[in-house]
GROMACS .gro file of C-alpha atoms in nm:
model
  143
    1UNK     CA    1  -0.073   0.180   3.546
    2UNK     CA    2  -0.210  -0.128   3.517
    3UNK     CA    3  -0.227  -0.173   3.899
    4UNK     CA    4  -0.393   0.158   3.929
    5UNK     CA    5  -0.626   0.083   3.678
    6UNK     CA    6  -0.693  -0.245   3.849
    7UNK     CA    7  -0.779  -0.087   4.198
    8UNK     CA    8  -1.049   0.134   4.018
    9UNK     CA    9  -1.220  -0.164   3.812
   10UNK     CA   10  -1.252  -0.327   4.173
   11UNK     CA   11  -1.294   0.008   4.411
   12UNK     CA   12  -1.396   0.274   4.219
   13UNK     CA   13  -1.239   0.615   4.275
   14UNK     CA   14  -1.307   0.952   4.434
   15UNK     CA   15  -1.313   1.266   4.279
   16UNK     CA   16  -1.126   1.569   4.416
   17UNK     CA   17  -1.410   1.776   4.519
   18UNK     CA   18  -1.554   1.453   4.693
   19UNK     CA   19  -1.274   1.364   4.872
   20UNK     CA   20  -0.988   1.648   4.856
   21UNK     CA   21  -0.643   1.609   4.913
   22UNK     CA   22  -0.519   1.744   5.295
   23UNK     CA   23  -0.138   1.734   5.407
   24UNK     CA   24  -0.133   1.554   5.718
   25UNK     CA   25  -0.206   1.203   5.832
   26UNK     CA   26  -0.584   1.081   5.846
   27UNK     CA   27  -0.776   0.814   5.856
   28UNK     CA   28  -0.931   0.717   5.503
   29UNK     CA   29  -1.342   0.761   5.443
   30UNK     CA   30  -1.436   0.479   5.265
   31UNK     CA   31  -1.758   0.637   5.160
   32UNK     CA   32  -1.842   0.466   4.802
   33UNK     CA   33  -1.707   0.596   4.498
   34UNK     CA   34  -1.795   0.878   4.237
   35UNK     CA   35  -1.685   0.624   3.958
   36UNK     CA   36  -1.553   0.298   3.819
   37UNK     CA   37  -1.395   0.148   3.509
   38UNK     CA   38  -1.518  -0.151   3.320
   39UNK     CA   39  -1.173  -0.221   3.183
   40UNK     CA   40  -0.845  -0.057   3.068
   41UNK     CA   41  -0.648  -0.056   2.736
   42UNK     CA   42  -0.258  -0.122   2.719
   43UNK     CA   43  -0.087   0.068   2.405
   44UNK     CA   44   0.228  -0.088   2.252
   45UNK     CA   45   0.378   0.177   2.039
   46UNK     CA   46   0.366   0.545   1.983
   47UNK     CA   47   0.133   0.499   1.683
   48UNK     CA   48  -0.160   0.359   1.903
   49UNK     CA   49  -0.089   0.666   2.166
   50UNK     CA   50  -0.159   0.924   1.885
   51UNK     CA   51  -0.452   0.749   1.756
   52UNK     CA   52  -0.593   0.688   2.134
   53UNK     CA   53  -0.533   1.072   2.211
   54UNK     CA   54  -0.708   1.186   1.933
   55UNK     CA   55  -0.995   0.952   1.938
   56UNK     CA   56  -1.073   0.833   2.336
   57UNK     CA   57  -0.891   1.139   2.489
   58UNK     CA   58  -0.593   1.157   2.754
   59UNK     CA   59  -0.383   0.866   2.768
   60UNK     CA   60  -0.159   0.784   3.103
   61UNK     CA   61   0.213   0.721   3.049
   62UNK     CA   62   0.504   0.601   3.261
   63UNK     CA   63   0.824   0.791   3.223
   64UNK     CA   64   1.151   0.855   3.378
   65UNK     CA   65   1.119   1.178   3.521
   66UNK     CA   66   1.442   1.241   3.690
   67UNK     CA   67   1.515   1.550   3.484
   68UNK     CA   68   1.139   1.691   3.487
   69UNK     CA   69   1.247   1.905   3.831
   70UNK     CA   70   1.480   2.158   3.610
   71UNK     CA   71   1.238   2.177   3.296
   72UNK     CA   72   1.021   2.524   3.261
   73UNK     CA   73   0.967   2.538   2.902
   74UNK     CA   74   1.025   2.401   2.560
   75UNK     CA   75   1.036   2.041   2.408
   76UNK     CA   76   1.221   1.785   2.649
   77UNK     CA   77   1.423   1.612   2.368
   78UNK     CA   78   1.569   1.244   2.355
   79UNK     CA   79   1.902   1.384   2.457
   80UNK     CA   80   1.785   1.574   2.800
   81UNK     CA   81   1.974   1.322   2.976
   82UNK     CA   82   1.660   1.107   3.078
   83UNK     CA   83   1.664   0.728   3.010
   84UNK     CA   84   1.432   0.512   2.770
   85UNK     CA   85   1.497   0.216   2.970
   86UNK     CA   86   1.185   0.013   3.156
   87UNK     CA   87   1.440   0.010   3.453
   88UNK     CA   88   1.424   0.357   3.489
   89UNK     CA   89   1.016   0.460   3.467
   90UNK     CA   90   0.979   0.606   3.778
   91UNK     CA   91   0.690   0.897   3.753
   92UNK     CA   92   0.307   0.872   3.582
   93UNK     CA   93   0.173   1.153   3.344
   94UNK     CA   94  -0.108   1.228   3.131
   95UNK     CA   95  -0.058   1.237   2.791
   96UNK     CA   96  -0.347   1.509   2.663
   97UNK     CA   97  -0.248   1.613   2.307
   98UNK     CA   98   0.018   1.640   2.032
   99UNK     CA   99   0.164   1.870   1.812
  100UNK     CA  100   0.504   1.971   1.638
  101UNK     CA  101   0.739   2.284   1.622
  102UNK     CA  102   1.022   2.342   1.366
  103UNK     CA  103   0.976   1.987   1.231
  104UNK     CA  104   0.984   1.819   1.596
  105UNK     CA  105   0.721   1.660   1.654
  106UNK     CA  106   0.606   1.613   2.038
  107UNK     CA  107   0.319   1.540   2.350
  108UNK     CA  108   0.168   1.767   2.535
  109UNK     CA  109   0.154   1.622   2.916
  110UNK     CA  110   0.007   1.696   3.223
  111UNK     CA  111   0.220   1.685   3.534
  112UNK     CA  112   0.112   1.651   3.894
  113UNK     CA  113   0.343   1.915   3.999
  114UNK     CA  114   0.069   2.163   4.009
  115UNK     CA  115   0.016   2.475   3.774
  116UNK     CA  116   0.377   2.701   3.884
  117UNK     CA  117   0.559   2.415   3.726
  118UNK     CA  118   0.634   2.402   3.357
  119UNK     CA  119   0.414   2.549   3.099
  120UNK     CA  120   0.105   2.582   3.342
  121UNK     CA  121   0.177   2.247   3.498
  122UNK     CA  122   0.198   2.093   3.140
  123UNK     CA  123   0.506   2.011   2.932
  124UNK     CA  124   0.566   1.901   2.598
  125UNK     CA  125   0.847   1.591   2.511
  126UNK     CA  126   0.932   1.481   2.185
  127UNK     CA  127   0.745   1.219   1.997
  128UNK     CA  128   0.810   0.870   1.800
  129UNK     CA  129   1.153   0.853   1.976
  130UNK     CA  130   1.058   0.691   2.300
  131UNK     CA  131   1.174   1.034   2.493
  132UNK     CA  132   1.252   0.953   2.829
  133UNK     CA  133   1.088   0.593   2.814
  134UNK     CA  134   0.725   0.761   2.712
  135UNK     CA  135   0.665   0.465   2.485
  136UNK     CA  136   0.682   0.199   2.706
  137UNK     CA  137   0.388   0.229   2.961
  138UNK     CA  138   0.048   0.377   2.823
  139UNK     CA  139  -0.317   0.305   2.903
  140UNK     CA  140  -0.621   0.413   2.916
  141UNK     CA  141  -0.953   0.335   3.090
  142UNK     CA  142  -1.303   0.194   2.932
  143UNK     CA  143  -1.565   0.373   3.135
   0.00000   0.00000   0.00000
């Protein structure tokens, strides 16, 4: 996540509305930017992520997303077949909240695969056990 935040610090970023995605090759338009960030904060553990989500807002996270294509609903747990190793982190998500169901703490995370995937584009993943490596790479921007 650090490289992405460093890019936005240096170059800024557009909004989806001002620079919509197009599914074909084209030249990049460099017409300023919508926002820049001042800095970013890396978080060291899930306790810090909980505090940041409740006081700062969404937190970016890296996970092993290799099993997510099979997800439809429920809570992804630490035994779901994904790895919690740094070497296997391969997908970026956004942690937007947290909760607990039947004694299982979970994160609410937004994926980038659209609203037809998972729970309307979101999924729940077990919290406080580094499920799928979710505790390894977490950060949020300072605007």
